XYZ file of C-alpha atoms in Angstrom:
150
model
C -188.564 -59.208 -126.470
C -187.013 -58.532 -123.167
C -183.917 -57.548 -125.051
C -185.375 -55.322 -127.063
C -187.226 -53.704 -124.201
C -183.624 -53.615 -122.299
C -182.287 -52.130 -125.069
C -184.677 -49.186 -125.445
C -184.509 -48.824 -121.921
C -180.911 -48.234 -121.996
C -180.887 -46.086 -124.940
C -183.726 -43.885 -123.357
C -181.791 -43.610 -120.336
C -178.606 -42.405 -121.852
C -180.694 -39.954 -123.738
C -182.505 -38.712 -120.795
C -178.998 -38.441 -118.759
C -177.164 -36.779 -121.345
C -179.463 -33.858 -122.212
C -178.376 -30.815 -120.656
C -180.989 -28.310 -120.235
C -180.251 -24.649 -120.950
C -179.962 -22.415 -118.038
C -179.597 -18.886 -118.822
C -177.493 -16.625 -116.968
C -173.926 -14.784 -116.224
C -171.207 -17.383 -117.449
C -168.063 -15.400 -116.590
C -166.694 -16.531 -113.397
C -165.089 -13.173 -113.015
C -168.336 -11.435 -112.821
C -169.970 -10.486 -109.253
C -173.221 -11.927 -110.678
C -171.847 -15.232 -111.771
C -174.228 -18.147 -112.028
C -172.455 -21.344 -111.944
C -175.454 -23.486 -113.089
C -175.707 -21.001 -116.336
C -174.621 -22.422 -119.401
C -175.972 -19.962 -121.753
C -174.658 -16.329 -121.304
C -177.709 -13.922 -121.112
C -175.627 -10.906 -120.704
C -176.251 -10.225 -117.299
C -172.929 -10.148 -115.827
C -172.137 -7.383 -113.761
C -168.381 -6.229 -112.481
C -167.311 -4.029 -109.842
C -163.673 -2.593 -109.428
C -161.739 -0.976 -106.544
C -159.126 2.138 -106.342
C -157.252 3.843 -103.568
C -156.061 7.103 -104.031
C -152.505 8.452 -102.061
C -149.893 11.015 -102.630
C -146.278 11.401 -101.583
C -144.231 13.925 -99.146
C -143.875 16.420 -101.975
C -147.761 16.857 -101.937
C -148.099 16.746 -98.440
C -145.342 19.767 -98.117
C -147.436 21.765 -100.692
C -150.593 21.403 -98.540
C -148.284 22.626 -95.431
C -146.768 25.530 -97.036
C -150.494 26.591 -98.287
C -151.855 26.123 -94.539
C -154.237 23.409 -96.136
C -155.122 21.102 -93.415
C -157.863 18.818 -95.128
C -159.047 17.148 -98.193
C -162.427 15.764 -99.384
C -162.501 13.193 -101.886
C -165.394 12.924 -104.490
C -165.806 10.629 -106.992
C -168.478 11.535 -109.643
C -170.074 14.228 -107.281
C -170.349 11.829 -104.177
C -168.141 12.236 -101.159
C -166.118 8.876 -100.892
C -163.684 9.979 -98.213
C -161.726 12.733 -96.320
C -158.077 12.990 -94.712
C -155.832 14.922 -92.923
C -153.763 16.995 -95.715
C -150.523 16.426 -94.375
C -150.400 12.725 -94.061
C -148.663 11.083 -97.110
C -146.996 7.608 -97.969
C -143.475 7.436 -98.822
C -144.377 4.324 -101.247
C -147.561 2.886 -102.738
C -150.033 1.908 -99.651
C -151.891 -0.817 -102.038
C -155.787 -0.788 -101.589
C -155.855 -2.281 -98.276
C -153.947 0.356 -96.333
C -154.911 3.394 -98.126
C -156.986 5.928 -96.036
C -158.972 6.729 -99.413
C -160.155 3.530 -101.245
C -163.728 2.833 -102.788
C -165.059 -0.193 -104.677
C -167.591 0.958 -107.637
C -170.072 -0.972 -109.627
C -169.122 -1.125 -113.244
C -172.461 -2.382 -114.415
C -172.035 -4.688 -117.487
C -168.740 -3.044 -118.365
C -165.156 -4.536 -117.530
C -163.637 -0.956 -117.354
C -165.370 2.224 -116.533
C -164.325 5.770 -116.109
C -165.600 8.053 -113.040
C -164.677 11.749 -112.252
C -162.253 12.076 -109.291
C -162.265 15.589 -107.559
C -159.974 16.376 -104.285
C -161.046 19.556 -102.537
C -159.352 21.608 -99.793
C -161.185 23.211 -96.529
C -161.097 26.438 -98.649
C -163.548 24.661 -101.620
C -160.417 25.070 -103.977
C -160.096 22.069 -106.206
C -156.549 20.176 -105.891
C -157.096 17.495 -108.195
C -159.713 17.122 -111.117
C -159.421 14.268 -113.279
C -160.932 10.798 -114.732
C -160.049 7.586 -113.513
C -160.633 4.322 -114.731
C -161.712 1.405 -112.793
C -161.194 -2.233 -113.866
C -163.127 -5.165 -113.183
C -161.937 -7.290 -110.384
C -159.262 -5.206 -109.739
C -157.673 -2.894 -107.054
C -155.828 -0.162 -108.512
C -153.671 1.763 -106.609
C -153.596 5.570 -108.137
C -150.826 7.971 -107.189
C -151.902 11.701 -106.966
C -149.167 13.751 -108.035
C -147.775 17.392 -107.743
C -147.542 17.803 -111.496
C -151.486 17.028 -111.681
C -152.414 19.925 -109.517
C -155.130 21.995 -110.677
C -153.793 25.187 -109.295
């Protein structure tokens, strides 16, 4: 009888410890809403991405030629920064060193597109384009003379 009770105790103990309870949540470790306890994905994962904007000497020279001294950067109509127009980068500054860098919530998407407008002090649109942010990435985006809006 003791052997039967001992055997049942072992089987019951093994069964109770080996059953894993379902925990719903975000199971993507790349998401900002990752839940390390979750083992059932409930589509609650959310993401964010970062982008920096820069231009080279050619663009800065045009700004000097046209007496443009300042630029304002808007993403989907919201001001994200401003800078002196004649300052430029000779090479890609990366996201950490750029004067204009922004992190955006992408919601449940791993990529999301926003509208970028850069406007000078005369309220003229210098650049107007769509830019795509990628989840968990920092994208350095060069604004070029060829893409000028005028």
